[in-house]
Amino acid sequence: MSALAAIRDFGQRVPSAFSFAGAVVIFFATIAASGGAGSGQVLTTALTFATMYVIVGLGQMFVITTGPGNIDLSIPATIALAGAVAMRVMNGDNAMILPGIASALAVGAAVGCFNYGLIRLLSIPPIIATLSASFLVMSSAIAFGRGLRVRPPSAFADFATGRVAGIPILAIATLLLTIAMAVLLHRTVYGRSVTAIGQNSRAAGLAGIRVDRVRWATYVLSAALAGLCGAVLAGFSGGASLNMGEEYLLASIAVVVVGGTSVAGGQANVAGLWGASLFMYLLVTMLNTYGVSAGLRLLVTGLIIIAIITIAGGKKTGRA
């Protein structure tokens, strides 16, 4: 067996290994460039920003797992709208934090229902349906959030930016959310149905799985998590802005695929999202530290991601 074949085999058996290994290598490369200064700050910042990638990546992972062609491109617009709604509902009042978060989740759920309505009722391919929906959602965000200057409640801002023993509170909360999503995926009927549909949707339907209902729930889950990210991001940033979700369009897809989830569907990797999220943030940090220009930075980032996906690509799943 050649070295490349051995590496690919290992990547298939341990899908998240390459993302975590890449994050570790890039972290030390970044520290080496700075002479070892600020290593703790780099790691803490990476954990903070990685949580945002993980939150949206969890929802995108469920969607991609349902099979080829399934993807949610409405995430950035949902983040913008949900963040604006959450800040308006909270209105700087600590007593309104939970209603504000609930409103963000509700906005996301509504977007998810609209997305799947376009897919199911109008037979529009998911990539087109969610992209089209994103324009409508962003228009709503512009109409609702234009001129919005509401700061988050102090307790919510403290949650989003605070630390315990040097570890971001947000990272701890997101880790608990990740565990809950792992249980949902691997230990519930819904999660197993998602995987079965991704492996062979026709066989899943013949086995009694309500394919349309599961796919609807998956798009709702993805958009709801995007809404949650919008609220958290607004709390972290000191308020909502219309462009705060822009970077999460490709990032939400990249962290899922680099993290070991199969683009062919039917195989998800929850733990890999953390490795991929840290890898993505630390990669940009390292390139900035070395003074790489913006254009070259995008090129290098893309080539590295392609290399990881190619070398550690997941197994293909069979379909009718």
PDB file of C-alpha atoms in Angstrom:
ATOM      1  CA  MET A   1       0.000   0.000   0.000  1.00  0.00           C
ATOM      2  CA  SER A   2       1.388   3.419  -0.994  1.00  0.00           C
ATOM      3  CA  ALA A   3       1.882   6.177   1.575  1.00  0.00           C
ATOM      4  CA  LEU A   4      -0.966   8.230   0.070  1.00  0.00           C
ATOM      5  CA  ALA A   5      -3.305   5.224   0.128  1.00  0.00           C
ATOM      6  CA  ALA A   6      -2.396   4.567   3.754  1.00  0.00           C
ATOM      7  CA  ILE A   7      -3.102   8.173   4.650  1.00  0.00           C
ATOM      8  CA  ARG A   8      -6.446   8.062   2.863  1.00  0.00           C
ATOM      9  CA  ASP A   9      -7.356   4.833   4.644  1.00  0.00           C
ATOM     10  CA  PHE A  10      -6.509   6.372   8.001  1.00  0.00           C
ATOM     11  CA  GLY A  11      -8.523   9.474   7.107  1.00  0.00           C
ATOM     12  CA  GLN A  12     -11.544   7.301   6.311  1.00  0.00           C
ATOM     13  CA  ARG A  13     -11.249   5.421   9.598  1.00  0.00           C
ATOM     14  CA  VAL A  14     -10.648   8.574  11.683  1.00  0.00           C
ATOM     15  CA  PRO A  15     -12.325  11.378   9.665  1.00  0.00           C
ATOM     16  CA  SER A  16     -11.607  14.157  12.180  1.00  0.00           C
ATOM     17  CA  ALA A  17      -7.899  13.352  12.590  1.00  0.00           C
ATOM     18  CA  PHE A  18      -6.675  15.598   9.785  1.00  0.00           C
ATOM     19  CA  SER A  19      -8.605  18.659  10.940  1.00  0.00           C
ATOM     20  CA  PHE A  20      -7.265  18.419  14.508  1.00  0.00           C
ATOM     21  CA  ALA A  21      -3.746  17.609  13.309  1.00  0.00           C
ATOM     22  CA  GLY A  22      -3.861  20.552  10.915  1.00  0.00           C
ATOM     23  CA  ALA A  23      -5.063  22.882  13.678  1.00  0.00           C
ATOM     24  CA  VAL A  24      -2.184  21.801  15.956  1.00  0.00           C
ATOM     25  CA  VAL A  25       0.439  22.225  13.216  1.00  0.00           C
ATOM     26  CA  ILE A  26      -0.835  25.663  12.233  1.00  0.00           C
ATOM     27  CA  PHE A  27      -1.035  26.760  15.869  1.00  0.00           C
ATOM     28  CA  PHE A  28       2.636  25.983  16.446  1.00  0.00           C
ATOM     29  CA  ALA A  29       3.578  27.568  13.111  1.00  0.00           C
ATOM     30  CA  THR A  30       1.799  30.747  14.186  1.00  0.00           C
ATOM     31  CA  ILE A  31       3.512  30.758  17.567  1.00  0.00           C
ATOM     32  CA  ALA A  32       6.881  30.179  15.904  1.00  0.00           C
ATOM     33  CA  ALA A  33       6.341  33.224  13.694  1.00  0.00           C
ATOM     34  CA  SER A  34       5.642  35.396  16.732  1.00  0.00           C
ATOM     35  CA  GLY A  35       8.542  33.997  18.749  1.00  0.00           C
ATOM     36  CA  GLY A  36       6.208  32.295  21.228  1.00  0.00           C
ATOM     37  CA  ALA A  37       4.571  35.529  22.326  1.00  0.00           C
ATOM     38  CA  GLY A  38       0.816  35.590  22.882  1.00  0.00           C
ATOM     39  CA  SER A  39       0.233  31.868  22.486  1.00  0.00           C
ATOM     40  CA  GLY A  40      -2.430  31.823  25.193  1.00  0.00           C
ATOM     41  CA  GLN A  41      -4.277  34.742  23.642  1.00  0.00           C
ATOM     42  CA  VAL A  42      -4.185  33.147  20.192  1.00  0.00           C
ATOM     43  CA  LEU A  43      -5.652  29.914  21.543  1.00  0.00           C
ATOM     44  CA  THR A  44      -8.347  31.696  23.547  1.00  0.00           C
ATOM     45  CA  THR A  45      -9.350  33.838  20.587  1.00  0.00           C
ATOM     46  CA  ALA A  46      -9.388  30.775  18.340  1.00  0.00           C
ATOM     47  CA  LEU A  47     -11.710  28.962  20.745  1.00  0.00           C
ATOM     48  CA  THR A  48     -14.045  31.971  20.834  1.00  0.00           C
ATOM     49  CA  PHE A  49     -14.373  32.405  17.080  1.00  0.00           C
ATOM     50  CA  ALA A  50     -14.383  28.657  16.414  1.00  0.00           C
ATOM     51  CA  THR A  51     -17.588  28.366  18.442  1.00  0.00           C
ATOM     52  CA  MET A  52     -19.439  30.466  15.859  1.00  0.00           C
ATOM     53  CA  TYR A  53     -18.276  28.135  13.084  1.00  0.00           C
ATOM     54  CA  VAL A  54     -19.287  25.112  15.153  1.00  0.00           C
ATOM     55  CA  ILE A  55     -22.813  26.407  15.821  1.00  0.00           C
ATOM     56  CA  VAL A  56     -23.639  26.977  12.157  1.00  0.00           C
ATOM     57  CA  GLY A  57     -21.606  23.929  11.145  1.00  0.00           C
ATOM     58  CA  LEU A  58     -23.791  21.653  13.268  1.00  0.00           C
ATOM     59  CA  GLY A  59     -26.905  22.623  11.341  1.00  0.00           C
ATOM     60  CA  GLN A  60     -25.170  22.473   7.977  1.00  0.00           C
ATOM     61  CA  MET A  61     -23.790  19.038   8.894  1.00  0.00           C
ATOM     62  CA  PHE A  62     -27.282  17.610   9.398  1.00  0.00           C
ATOM     63  CA  VAL A  63     -28.419  19.027   6.051  1.00  0.00           C
ATOM     64  CA  ILE A  64     -25.406  17.712   4.111  1.00  0.00           C
ATOM     65  CA  THR A  65     -25.758  14.308   5.782  1.00  0.00           C
ATOM     66  CA  THR A  66     -29.219  13.882   4.222  1.00  0.00           C
ATOM     67  CA  GLY A  67     -27.580  13.336   0.846  1.00  0.00           C
ATOM     68  CA  PRO A  68     -25.974  14.990  -2.200  1.00  0.00           C
ATOM     69  CA  GLY A  69     -27.509  18.277  -3.302  1.00  0.00           C
ATOM     70  CA  ASN A  70     -28.765  19.144   0.168  1.00  0.00           C
ATOM     71  CA  ILE A  71     -27.206  22.355   1.427  1.00  0.00           C
ATOM     72  CA  ASP A  72     -28.341  25.496   3.244  1.00  0.00           C
ATOM     73  CA  LEU A  73     -27.124  28.746   1.653  1.00  0.00           C
ATOM     74  CA  SER A  74     -29.493  30.963   3.658  1.00  0.00           C
ATOM     75  CA  ILE A  75     -27.306  30.867   6.782  1.00  0.00           C
ATOM     76  CA  PRO A  76     -25.684  34.352   6.442  1.00  0.00           C
ATOM     77  CA  ALA A  77     -29.028  36.089   5.876  1.00  0.00           C
ATOM     78  CA  THR A  78     -30.631  34.151   8.733  1.00  0.00           C
ATOM     79  CA  ILE A  79     -27.801  35.207  11.051  1.00  0.00           C
ATOM     80  CA  ALA A  80     -28.340  38.870  10.138  1.00  0.00           C
ATOM     81  CA  LEU A  81     -32.128  38.804  10.573  1.00  0.00           C
ATOM     82  CA  ALA A  82     -32.124  36.721  13.767  1.00  0.00           C
ATOM     83  CA  GLY A  83     -29.413  38.898  15.332  1.00  0.00           C
ATOM     84  CA  ALA A  84     -31.407  42.057  14.630  1.00  0.00           C
ATOM     85  CA  VAL A  85     -34.635  40.550  15.967  1.00  0.00           C
ATOM     86  CA  ALA A  86     -32.910  39.244  19.108  1.00  0.00           C
ATOM     87  CA  MET A  87     -31.376  42.630  19.883  1.00  0.00           C
ATOM     88  CA  ARG A  88     -34.686  44.398  19.312  1.00  0.00           C
ATOM     89  CA  VAL A  89     -36.514  41.987  21.633  1.00  0.00           C
ATOM     90  CA  MET A  90     -33.821  42.132  24.333  1.00  0.00           C
ATOM     91  CA  ASN A  91     -33.583  45.915  24.043  1.00  0.00           C
ATOM     92  CA  GLY A  92     -30.682  45.984  26.493  1.00  0.00           C
ATOM     93  CA  ASP A  93     -32.766  44.420  29.284  1.00  0.00           C
ATOM     94  CA  ASN A  94     -31.285  41.435  31.126  1.00  0.00           C
ATOM     95  CA  ALA A  95     -34.797  40.166  31.876  1.00  0.00           C
ATOM     96  CA  MET A  96     -35.442  39.816  28.130  1.00  0.00           C
ATOM     97  CA  ILE A  97     -32.426  37.636  27.293  1.00  0.00           C
ATOM     98  CA  LEU A  98     -34.347  34.355  27.095  1.00  0.00           C
ATOM     99  CA  PRO A  99     -37.225  35.838  25.047  1.00  0.00           C
ATOM    100  CA  GLY A 100     -34.607  37.372  22.747  1.00  0.00           C
ATOM    101  CA  ILE A 101     -32.880  34.029  22.210  1.00  0.00           C
ATOM    102  CA  ALA A 102     -36.264  32.355  21.688  1.00  0.00           C
ATOM    103  CA  SER A 103     -37.140  34.950  19.052  1.00  0.00           C
ATOM    104  CA  ALA A 104     -33.859  34.267  17.223  1.00  0.00           C
ATOM    105  CA  LEU A 105     -34.618  30.540  17.220  1.00  0.00           C
ATOM    106  CA  ALA A 106     -38.157  31.248  16.006  1.00  0.00           C
ATOM    107  CA  VAL A 107     -36.850  33.377  13.138  1.00  0.00           C
ATOM    108  CA  GLY A 108     -34.508  30.565  12.160  1.00  0.00           C
ATOM    109  CA  ALA A 109     -37.290  27.974  12.339  1.00  0.00           C
ATOM    110  CA  ALA A 110     -39.503  30.138  10.114  1.00  0.00           C
ATOM    111  CA  VAL A 111     -36.704  30.476   7.556  1.00  0.00           C
ATOM    112  CA  GLY A 112     -36.169  26.708   7.651  1.00  0.00           C
ATOM    113  CA  CYS A 113     -39.854  26.078   6.977  1.00  0.00           C
ATOM    114  CA  PHE A 114     -39.776  28.534   4.081  1.00  0.00           C
ATOM    115  CA  ASN A 115     -36.653  26.892   2.657  1.00  0.00           C
ATOM    116  CA  TYR A 116     -38.171  23.445   2.686  1.00  0.00           C
ATOM    117  CA  GLY A 117     -41.458  24.781   1.358  1.00  0.00           C
ATOM    118  CA  LEU A 118     -39.623  25.953  -1.744  1.00  0.00           C
ATOM    119  CA  ILE A 119     -37.818  22.621  -2.023  1.00  0.00           C
ATOM    120  CA  ARG A 120     -40.825  20.344  -1.485  1.00  0.00           C
ATOM    121  CA  LEU A 121     -43.807  22.242  -2.838  1.00  0.00           C
ATOM    122  CA  LEU A 122     -42.133  23.933  -5.815  1.00  0.00           C
ATOM    123  CA  SER A 123     -39.592  21.162  -6.499  1.00  0.00           C
ATOM    124  CA  ILE A 124     -36.714  23.639  -6.513  1.00  0.00           C
ATOM    125  CA  PRO A 125     -33.224  22.164  -5.945  1.00  0.00           C
ATOM    126  CA  PRO A 126     -32.015  22.941  -2.386  1.00  0.00           C
ATOM    127  CA  ILE A 127     -29.021  25.011  -3.508  1.00  0.00           C
ATOM    128  CA  ILE A 128     -31.311  27.271  -5.580  1.00  0.00           C
ATOM    129  CA  ALA A 129     -34.137  27.326  -3.039  1.00  0.00           C
ATOM    130  CA  THR A 130     -31.996  28.315  -0.065  1.00  0.00           C
ATOM    131  CA  LEU A 131     -30.023  30.855  -2.116  1.00  0.00           C
ATOM    132  CA  SER A 132     -33.254  32.443  -3.339  1.00  0.00           C
ATOM    133  CA  ALA A 133     -34.670  32.445   0.179  1.00  0.00           C
ATOM    134  CA  SER A 134     -31.530  34.166   1.429  1.00  0.00           C
ATOM    135  CA  PHE A 135     -32.256  37.211  -0.746  1.00  0.00           C
ATOM    136  CA  LEU A 136     -35.750  37.504   0.718  1.00  0.00           C
ATOM    137  CA  VAL A 137     -34.479  36.988   4.267  1.00  0.00           C
ATOM    138  CA  MET A 138     -31.713  39.550   3.791  1.00  0.00           C
ATOM    139  CA  SER A 139     -34.246  42.043   2.440  1.00  0.00           C
ATOM    140  CA  SER A 140     -36.260  41.510   5.608  1.00  0.00           C
ATOM    141  CA  ALA A 141     -33.126  41.992   7.693  1.00  0.00           C
ATOM    142  CA  ILE A 142     -32.351  45.254   5.915  1.00  0.00           C
ATOM    143  CA  ALA A 143     -35.909  46.533   6.410  1.00  0.00           C
ATOM    144  CA  PHE A 144     -35.987  45.468  10.057  1.00  0.00           C
ATOM    145  CA  GLY A 145     -32.417  46.154  11.140  1.00  0.00           C
ATOM    146  CA  ARG A 146     -31.509  49.314   9.232  1.00  0.00           C
ATOM    147  CA  GLY A 147     -30.461  51.953  11.720  1.00  0.00           C
ATOM    148  CA  LEU A 148     -30.748  49.528  14.645  1.00  0.00           C
ATOM    149  CA  ARG A 149     -28.379  50.653  17.399  1.00  0.00           C
ATOM    150  CA  VAL A 150     -29.436  48.435  20.299  1.00  0.00           C
ATOM    151  CA  ARG A 151     -26.644  47.100  22.461  1.00  0.00           C
ATOM    152  CA  PRO A 152     -26.984  43.639  24.027  1.00  0.00           C
ATOM    153  CA  PRO A 153     -27.911  43.308  27.699  1.00  0.00           C
ATOM    154  CA  SER A 154     -24.869  43.405  29.980  1.00  0.00           C
ATOM    155  CA  ALA A 155     -25.404  39.840  31.219  1.00  0.00           C
ATOM    156  CA  PHE A 156     -25.660  38.522  27.665  1.00  0.00           C
ATOM    157  CA  ALA A 157     -22.533  40.395  26.584  1.00  0.00           C
ATOM    158  CA  ASP A 158     -20.695  39.008  29.615  1.00  0.00           C
ATOM    159  CA  PHE A 159     -21.770  35.494  28.642  1.00  0.00           C
ATOM    160  CA  ALA A 160     -20.586  35.954  25.058  1.00  0.00           C
ATOM    161  CA  THR A 161     -17.221  37.458  25.975  1.00  0.00           C
ATOM    162  CA  GLY A 162     -16.511  36.085  29.470  1.00  0.00           C
ATOM    163  CA  ARG A 163     -14.000  33.426  30.488  1.00  0.00           C
ATOM    164  CA  VAL A 164     -13.707  30.816  33.215  1.00  0.00           C
ATOM    165  CA  ALA A 165     -10.131  29.790  34.078  1.00  0.00           C
ATOM    166  CA  GLY A 166      -9.059  31.316  30.792  1.00  0.00           C
ATOM    167  CA  ILE A 167     -11.582  29.296  28.762  1.00  0.00           C
ATOM    168  CA  PRO A 168     -14.342  31.249  26.965  1.00  0.00           C
ATOM    169  CA  ILE A 169     -17.749  30.625  28.505  1.00  0.00           C
ATOM    170  CA  LEU A 170     -19.166  30.548  24.995  1.00  0.00           C
ATOM    171  CA  ALA A 171     -16.828  27.681  24.072  1.00  0.00           C
ATOM    172  CA  ILE A 172     -18.008  25.676  27.093  1.00  0.00           C
ATOM    173  CA  ALA A 173     -21.670  26.268  26.213  1.00  0.00           C
ATOM    174  CA  THR A 174     -21.036  25.334  22.579  1.00  0.00           C
ATOM    175  CA  LEU A 175     -19.275  22.145  23.657  1.00  0.00           C
ATOM    176  CA  LEU A 176     -22.412  21.169  25.586  1.00  0.00           C
ATOM    177  CA  LEU A 177     -24.494  21.973  22.493  1.00  0.00           C
ATOM    178  CA  THR A 178     -22.162  19.793  20.418  1.00  0.00           C
ATOM    179  CA  ILE A 179     -22.617  16.877  22.804  1.00  0.00           C
ATOM    180  CA  ALA A 180     -26.391  17.313  22.620  1.00  0.00           C
ATOM    181  CA  MET A 181     -26.275  17.309  18.804  1.00  0.00           C
ATOM    182  CA  ALA A 182     -24.075  14.191  18.843  1.00  0.00           C
ATOM    183  CA  VAL A 183     -26.649  12.426  21.007  1.00  0.00           C
ATOM    184  CA  LEU A 184     -29.407  13.635  18.667  1.00  0.00           C
ATOM    185  CA  LEU A 185     -27.550  12.281  15.637  1.00  0.00           C
ATOM    186  CA  HIS A 186     -26.415   8.922  16.991  1.00  0.00           C
ATOM    187  CA  ARG A 187     -28.913   8.019  19.715  1.00  0.00           C
ATOM    188  CA  THR A 188     -32.324   9.106  18.446  1.00  0.00           C
ATOM    189  CA  VAL A 189     -34.699   7.888  15.756  1.00  0.00           C
ATOM    190  CA  TYR A 190     -34.487  11.259  14.040  1.00  0.00           C
ATOM    191  CA  GLY A 191     -30.674  11.215  13.862  1.00  0.00           C
ATOM    192  CA  ARG A 192     -30.540   7.662  12.578  1.00  0.00           C
ATOM    193  CA  SER A 193     -33.196   8.559  10.008  1.00  0.00           C
ATOM    194  CA  VAL A 194     -31.036  11.451   8.769  1.00  0.00           C
ATOM    195  CA  THR A 195     -28.109   9.072   8.259  1.00  0.00           C
ATOM    196  CA  ALA A 196     -30.288   6.439   6.588  1.00  0.00           C
ATOM    197  CA  ILE A 197     -31.755   8.974   4.164  1.00  0.00           C
ATOM    198  CA  GLY A 198     -28.266  10.151   3.255  1.00  0.00           C
ATOM    199  CA  GLN A 199     -27.152   6.592   2.552  1.00  0.00           C
ATOM    200  CA  ASN A 200     -30.165   5.690   0.409  1.00  0.00           C
ATOM    201  CA  SER A 201     -33.316   7.807   0.522  1.00  0.00           C
ATOM    202  CA  ARG A 202     -35.400   5.320  -1.446  1.00  0.00           C
ATOM    203  CA  ALA A 203     -34.497   2.431   0.845  1.00  0.00           C
ATOM    204  CA  ALA A 204     -35.176   4.654   3.866  1.00  0.00           C
ATOM    205  CA  GLY A 205     -38.645   5.411   2.544  1.00  0.00           C
ATOM    206  CA  LEU A 206     -39.353   1.726   1.919  1.00  0.00           C
ATOM    207  CA  ALA A 207     -38.215   1.023   5.494  1.00  0.00           C
ATOM    208  CA  GLY A 208     -40.950   3.295   6.815  1.00  0.00           C
ATOM    209  CA  ILE A 209     -38.959   6.462   7.424  1.00  0.00           C
ATOM    210  CA  ARG A 210     -40.927   9.612   6.630  1.00  0.00           C
ATOM    211  CA  VAL A 211     -38.299  11.129   4.397  1.00  0.00           C
ATOM    212  CA  ASP A 212     -40.023  14.457   3.756  1.00  0.00           C
ATOM    213  CA  ARG A 213     -40.735  15.046   7.431  1.00  0.00           C
ATOM    214  CA  VAL A 214     -37.141  14.285   8.421  1.00  0.00           C
ATOM    215  CA  ARG A 215     -35.713  16.542   5.719  1.00  0.00           C
ATOM    216  CA  TRP A 216     -38.086  19.342   6.779  1.00  0.00           C
ATOM    217  CA  ALA A 217     -36.938  19.004  10.393  1.00  0.00           C
ATOM    218  CA  THR A 218     -33.314  19.066   9.234  1.00  0.00           C
ATOM    219  CA  TYR A 219     -33.674  22.362   7.342  1.00  0.00           C
ATOM    220  CA  VAL A 220     -35.527  23.841  10.315  1.00  0.00           C
ATOM    221  CA  LEU A 221     -32.736  22.705  12.653  1.00  0.00           C
ATOM    222  CA  SER A 222     -30.061  24.227  10.418  1.00  0.00           C
ATOM    223  CA  ALA A 223     -31.801  27.594  10.192  1.00  0.00           C
ATOM    224  CA  ALA A 224     -32.614  27.604  13.922  1.00  0.00           C
ATOM    225  CA  LEU A 225     -28.945  27.098  14.784  1.00  0.00           C
ATOM    226  CA  ALA A 226     -28.060  29.901  12.361  1.00  0.00           C
ATOM    227  CA  GLY A 227     -30.543  32.066  14.246  1.00  0.00           C
ATOM    228  CA  LEU A 228     -28.904  31.127  17.539  1.00  0.00           C
ATOM    229  CA  CYS A 229     -25.527  32.045  16.068  1.00  0.00           C
ATOM    230  CA  GLY A 230     -26.959  35.413  15.031  1.00  0.00           C
ATOM    231  CA  ALA A 231     -28.048  36.186  18.583  1.00  0.00           C
ATOM    232  CA  VAL A 232     -24.733  35.063  20.079  1.00  0.00           C
ATOM    233  CA  LEU A 233     -22.704  36.939  17.473  1.00  0.00           C
ATOM    234  CA  ALA A 234     -24.669  40.118  18.162  1.00  0.00           C
ATOM    235  CA  GLY A 235     -24.013  39.700  21.878  1.00  0.00           C
ATOM    236  CA  PHE A 236     -20.318  39.176  21.253  1.00  0.00           C
ATOM    237  CA  SER A 237     -19.994  42.094  18.821  1.00  0.00           C
ATOM    238  CA  GLY A 238     -21.916  44.594  20.915  1.00  0.00           C
ATOM    239  CA  GLY A 239     -24.921  44.702  18.597  1.00  0.00           C
ATOM    240  CA  ALA A 240     -26.356  43.382  15.346  1.00  0.00           C
ATOM    241  CA  SER A 241     -25.120  44.360  11.896  1.00  0.00           C
ATOM    242  CA  LEU A 242     -26.350  43.431   8.445  1.00  0.00           C
ATOM    243  CA  ASN A 243     -23.025  41.983   7.282  1.00  0.00           C
ATOM    244  CA  MET A 244     -22.119  39.952  10.349  1.00  0.00           C
ATOM    245  CA  GLY A 245     -23.117  36.659   8.705  1.00  0.00           C
ATOM    246  CA  GLU A 246     -21.211  37.066   5.435  1.00  0.00           C
ATOM    247  CA  GLU A 247     -18.185  34.945   6.329  1.00  0.00           C
ATOM    248  CA  TYR A 248     -20.331  32.006   7.428  1.00  0.00           C
ATOM    249  CA  LEU A 249     -21.591  31.024   3.976  1.00  0.00           C
ATOM    250  CA  LEU A 250     -18.554  29.082   2.782  1.00  0.00           C
ATOM    251  CA  ALA A 251     -17.191  28.599   6.307  1.00  0.00           C
ATOM    252  CA  SER A 252     -20.268  26.613   7.375  1.00  0.00           C
ATOM    253  CA  ILE A 253     -19.682  24.238   4.455  1.00  0.00           C
ATOM    254  CA  ALA A 254     -15.896  24.064   4.789  1.00  0.00           C
ATOM    255  CA  VAL A 255     -15.898  23.117   8.490  1.00  0.00           C
ATOM    256  CA  VAL A 256     -18.387  20.317   7.805  1.00  0.00           C
ATOM    257  CA  VAL A 257     -16.418  18.789   4.937  1.00  0.00           C
ATOM    258  CA  VAL A 258     -12.942  19.343   6.404  1.00  0.00           C
ATOM    259  CA  GLY A 259     -14.262  17.955   9.693  1.00  0.00           C
ATOM    260  CA  GLY A 260     -14.909  14.563   8.114  1.00  0.00           C
ATOM    261  CA  THR A 261     -18.564  14.626   7.074  1.00  0.00           C
ATOM    262  CA  SER A 262     -19.080  13.012   3.685  1.00  0.00           C
ATOM    263  CA  VAL A 263     -20.282  15.321   0.919  1.00  0.00           C
ATOM    264  CA  ALA A 264     -22.045  12.265  -0.502  1.00  0.00           C
ATOM    265  CA  GLY A 265     -24.245  12.126   2.600  1.00  0.00           C
ATOM    266  CA  GLY A 266     -24.945   9.339   5.049  1.00  0.00           C
ATOM    267  CA  GLN A 267     -21.833   9.888   7.164  1.00  0.00           C
ATOM    268  CA  ALA A 268     -21.425  12.720   9.694  1.00  0.00           C
ATOM    269  CA  ASN A 269     -18.663  13.613  12.113  1.00  0.00           C
ATOM    270  CA  VAL A 270     -19.649  15.905  14.978  1.00  0.00           C
ATOM    271  CA  ALA A 271     -16.274  16.033  16.763  1.00  0.00           C
ATOM    272  CA  GLY A 272     -14.531  16.967  13.536  1.00  0.00           C
ATOM    273  CA  LEU A 273     -16.371  20.290  13.469  1.00  0.00           C
ATOM    274  CA  TRP A 274     -14.207  21.524  16.341  1.00  0.00           C
ATOM    275  CA  GLY A 275     -10.978  20.515  14.667  1.00  0.00           C
ATOM    276  CA  ALA A 276     -12.064  22.051  11.362  1.00  0.00           C
ATOM    277  CA  SER A 277     -13.277  25.268  13.009  1.00  0.00           C
ATOM    278  CA  LEU A 278     -10.021  25.728  14.898  1.00  0.00           C
ATOM    279  CA  PHE A 279      -8.122  24.864  11.730  1.00  0.00           C
ATOM    280  CA  MET A 280     -10.009  27.469   9.678  1.00  0.00           C
ATOM    281  CA  TYR A 281      -9.482  30.288  12.174  1.00  0.00           C
ATOM    282  CA  LEU A 282      -5.864  29.450  12.957  1.00  0.00           C
ATOM    283  CA  LEU A 283      -5.050  29.164   9.249  1.00  0.00           C
ATOM    284  CA  VAL A 284      -6.192  32.733   8.623  1.00  0.00           C
ATOM    285  CA  THR A 285      -4.340  33.894  11.755  1.00  0.00           C
ATOM    286  CA  MET A 286      -1.131  32.201  10.644  1.00  0.00           C
ATOM    287  CA  LEU A 287      -1.280  33.705   7.161  1.00  0.00           C
ATOM    288  CA  ASN A 288      -1.899  37.147   8.657  1.00  0.00           C
ATOM    289  CA  THR A 289       1.053  36.654  11.011  1.00  0.00           C
ATOM    290  CA  TYR A 290       3.314  35.847   8.079  1.00  0.00           C
ATOM    291  CA  GLY A 291       2.078  38.930   6.237  1.00  0.00           C
ATOM    292  CA  VAL A 292       0.461  37.075   3.345  1.00  0.00           C
ATOM    293  CA  SER A 293      -1.622  39.348   1.083  1.00  0.00           C
ATOM    294  CA  ALA A 294      -5.410  38.986   0.992  1.00  0.00           C
ATOM    295  CA  GLY A 295      -5.497  37.434  -2.491  1.00  0.00           C
ATOM    296  CA  LEU A 296      -2.734  34.954  -1.781  1.00  0.00           C
ATOM    297  CA  ARG A 297      -4.306  34.194   1.593  1.00  0.00           C
ATOM    298  CA  LEU A 298      -7.546  33.113  -0.071  1.00  0.00           C
ATOM    299  CA  LEU A 299      -5.621  31.035  -2.602  1.00  0.00           C
ATOM    300  CA  VAL A 300      -3.552  29.246   0.041  1.00  0.00           C
ATOM    301  CA  THR A 301      -6.610  28.646   2.222  1.00  0.00           C
ATOM    302  CA  GLY A 302      -8.515  27.123  -0.700  1.00  0.00           C
ATOM    303  CA  LEU A 303      -5.617  24.887  -1.756  1.00  0.00           C
ATOM    304  CA  ILE A 304      -5.095  23.585   1.791  1.00  0.00           C
ATOM    305  CA  ILE A 305      -8.800  22.816   2.200  1.00  0.00           C
ATOM    306  CA  ILE A 306      -8.882  21.015  -1.170  1.00  0.00           C
ATOM    307  CA  ALA A 307      -5.807  18.996  -0.182  1.00  0.00           C
ATOM    308  CA  ILE A 308      -7.359  17.872   3.108  1.00  0.00           C
ATOM    309  CA  ILE A 309     -10.655  16.942   1.444  1.00  0.00           C
ATOM    310  CA  THR A 310      -8.815  15.010  -1.276  1.00  0.00           C
ATOM    311  CA  ILE A 311      -6.478  13.117   1.045  1.00  0.00           C
ATOM    312  CA  ALA A 312      -8.956  12.413   3.831  1.00  0.00           C
ATOM    313  CA  GLY A 313     -12.113  12.124   1.776  1.00  0.00           C
ATOM    314  CA  GLY A 314     -14.855  10.055   3.359  1.00  0.00           C
ATOM    315  CA  LYS A 315     -16.263   6.843   2.004  1.00  0.00           C
ATOM    316  CA  LYS A 316     -18.870   6.987  -0.701  1.00  0.00           C
ATOM    317  CA  THR A 317     -22.313   5.765   0.147  1.00  0.00           C
ATOM    318  CA  GLY A 318     -24.464   3.549  -2.033  1.00  0.00           C
ATOM    319  CA  ARG A 319     -27.765   4.636  -3.503  1.00  0.00           C
ATOM    320  CA  ALA A 320     -30.531   3.269  -5.633  1.00  0.00           C
TER     321      ALA A 320
END
